[in-house]
Tab-separated table of C-alpha atoms in Angstrom:
chain	number	residue	atom	x	y	z
X	593	UNK	CA	57.977	11.703	24.535
X	594	UNK	CA	55.911	13.532	21.950
X	595	UNK	CA	54.759	10.345	20.205
X	596	UNK	CA	53.009	8.568	23.072
X	597	UNK	CA	50.047	9.532	25.185
X	598	UNK	CA	51.987	8.994	28.407
X	599	UNK	CA	54.881	11.110	27.118
X	600	UNK	CA	52.607	14.027	26.260
X	601	UNK	CA	50.885	13.749	29.643
X	602	UNK	CA	54.275	13.646	31.362
X	603	UNK	CA	55.470	16.781	29.556
X	604	UNK	CA	52.200	18.572	30.277
X	605	UNK	CA	52.302	17.653	33.955
X	606	UNK	CA	55.948	18.667	34.263
X	607	UNK	CA	55.423	21.938	32.438
X	608	UNK	CA	52.233	23.115	34.165
X	609	UNK	CA	50.455	20.611	36.395
X	610	UNK	CA	47.501	22.890	37.090
X	611	UNK	CA	46.774	23.457	33.396
X	612	UNK	CA	47.263	19.762	32.630
X	613	UNK	CA	44.735	18.914	35.319
X	614	UNK	CA	42.266	21.387	33.816
X	615	UNK	CA	42.628	19.569	30.483
X	616	UNK	CA	41.569	16.296	32.103
X	617	UNK	CA	44.993	14.745	32.647
X	618	UNK	CA	45.181	12.854	35.912
X	619	UNK	CA	48.351	14.539	37.114
X	620	UNK	CA	48.636	12.499	40.312
X	621	UNK	CA	48.678	9.256	38.312
X	622	UNK	CA	51.265	10.687	35.920
X	623	UNK	CA	53.478	11.774	38.832
X	624	UNK	CA	53.172	8.382	40.535
X	625	UNK	CA	54.042	6.605	37.276
X	626	UNK	CA	57.034	8.904	36.703
X	627	UNK	CA	58.370	8.336	40.222
X	628	UNK	CA	57.772	4.590	39.923
X	629	UNK	CA	59.706	4.381	36.655
X	630	UNK	CA	62.458	6.557	38.129
X	631	UNK	CA	62.719	4.358	41.220
X	632	UNK	CA	62.822	1.210	39.104
X	633	UNK	CA	65.644	2.624	36.981
X	634	UNK	CA	67.534	3.709	40.119
X	635	UNK	CA	67.142	0.221	41.584
X	636	UNK	CA	68.461	-1.431	38.432
X	637	UNK	CA	71.385	1.018	38.364
X	638	UNK	CA	72.154	0.230	42.015
X	639	UNK	CA	72.149	-3.507	41.327
X	640	UNK	CA	74.529	-3.016	38.397
X	641	UNK	CA	76.818	-0.765	40.463
X	642	UNK	CA	76.956	-3.247	43.347
X	643	UNK	CA	77.656	-6.068	40.892
X	644	UNK	CA	80.490	-4.043	39.371
X	645	UNK	CA	82.097	-2.920	42.629
X	646	UNK	CA	81.288	-5.968	44.730
X	647	UNK	CA	80.062	-4.110	47.810
X	648	UNK	CA	77.232	-1.838	48.888
X	649	UNK	CA	77.564	1.368	50.849
X	650	UNK	CA	75.149	4.334	51.017
X	651	UNK	CA	77.834	6.930	50.269
X	652	UNK	CA	79.599	4.822	47.638
X	653	UNK	CA	79.847	7.552	45.027
X	654	UNK	CA	77.960	10.782	45.585
X	655	UNK	CA	79.484	12.280	42.437
X	656	UNK	CA	77.129	10.044	40.435
X	657	UNK	CA	74.292	12.382	41.397
X	658	UNK	CA	76.081	15.424	39.982
X	659	UNK	CA	77.026	13.523	36.842
X	660	UNK	CA	73.461	12.347	36.225
X	661	UNK	CA	72.037	15.856	36.589
X	662	UNK	CA	74.860	17.258	34.453
X	663	UNK	CA	74.188	14.753	31.665
X	664	UNK	CA	70.508	15.671	31.585
X	665	UNK	CA	71.191	19.425	31.606
X	666	UNK	CA	73.909	19.155	28.957
X	667	UNK	CA	71.466	17.122	26.877
X	668	UNK	CA	69.154	20.113	26.680
X	669	UNK	CA	66.414	19.051	29.084
X	670	UNK	CA	65.011	22.151	30.754
X	671	UNK	CA	65.203	22.246	34.544
X	672	UNK	CA	62.137	24.454	34.436
X	673	UNK	CA	59.875	21.898	32.731
X	674	UNK	CA	58.069	21.548	29.443
X	675	UNK	CA	60.928	20.504	27.152
X	676	UNK	CA	62.560	17.104	26.953
X	677	UNK	CA	63.772	14.309	24.709
X	678	UNK	CA	65.148	10.824	25.109
X	679	UNK	CA	68.195	11.307	22.896
X	680	UNK	CA	69.343	14.545	24.563
X	681	UNK	CA	70.484	13.075	27.904
X	682	UNK	CA	72.342	10.278	26.089
X	683	UNK	CA	74.253	12.874	24.080
X	684	UNK	CA	74.760	14.870	27.289
X	685	UNK	CA	76.262	11.793	28.967
X	686	UNK	CA	78.701	11.397	26.068
X	687	UNK	CA	79.677	15.077	26.304
X	688	UNK	CA	80.130	14.783	30.067
X	689	UNK	CA	82.287	11.674	29.667
X	690	UNK	CA	84.432	13.501	27.114
X	691	UNK	CA	84.754	16.457	29.505
X	692	UNK	CA	85.793	14.328	32.487
X	693	UNK	CA	88.223	12.300	30.370
X	694	UNK	CA	89.684	15.527	28.976
X	695	UNK	CA	90.160	16.939	32.462
X	696	UNK	CA	91.867	13.712	33.520
X	697	UNK	CA	94.187	13.834	30.499
X	698	UNK	CA	95.047	17.446	31.364
X	699	UNK	CA	96.058	16.246	34.864
X	700	UNK	CA	93.341	18.281	36.579
X	701	UNK	CA	93.013	17.111	40.175
X	702	UNK	CA	90.058	14.844	40.950
X	703	UNK	CA	89.201	17.371	43.660
X	704	UNK	CA	88.519	20.101	41.060
X	705	UNK	CA	86.757	17.999	38.418
X	706	UNK	CA	83.299	18.165	40.096
X	707	UNK	CA	83.781	21.930	40.342
X	708	UNK	CA	84.238	22.130	36.567
X	709	UNK	CA	81.209	19.887	35.976
X	710	UNK	CA	79.104	22.003	38.351
X	711	UNK	CA	80.173	25.211	36.626
X	712	UNK	CA	79.152	23.788	33.264
X	713	UNK	CA	75.768	22.709	34.671
X	714	UNK	CA	75.138	26.205	36.024
X	715	UNK	CA	76.210	27.743	32.709
X	716	UNK	CA	73.950	25.390	30.721
X	717	UNK	CA	71.010	26.096	33.053
X	718	UNK	CA	71.510	29.847	32.662
X	719	UNK	CA	71.670	29.540	28.881
X	720	UNK	CA	68.444	27.507	28.870
X	721	UNK	CA	66.763	30.003	31.182
X	722	UNK	CA	67.516	32.929	28.885
X	723	UNK	CA	66.555	31.004	25.744
X	724	UNK	CA	63.061	30.482	27.145
């Protein structure tokens, strides 16, 4: 993100949109581009999920939302803006997968696994908040 013009504009807009606008960055265009890329990635992920499962349903797996946020937070991306990397969320996804697999191996009920993931997300967010 730090090596491309769009990446720097994205970080600036996410960190402080008003200041980025004062510097001449077209924040509305950056936001539209970010949402467009996000929607495209979500669409591709949905196609892959439907191809894997063989059916489509709106509530197919709501835990995917928690897992995606958890992977990003565990990867060190600040929920409060201004700090991000591409490699961090990938490492966060690996850590989250290891956590969920470990909980499964320890025979923790599937009912309580999202609770553990949520607690770790809150803990990671608090740690990031106090590091800032």
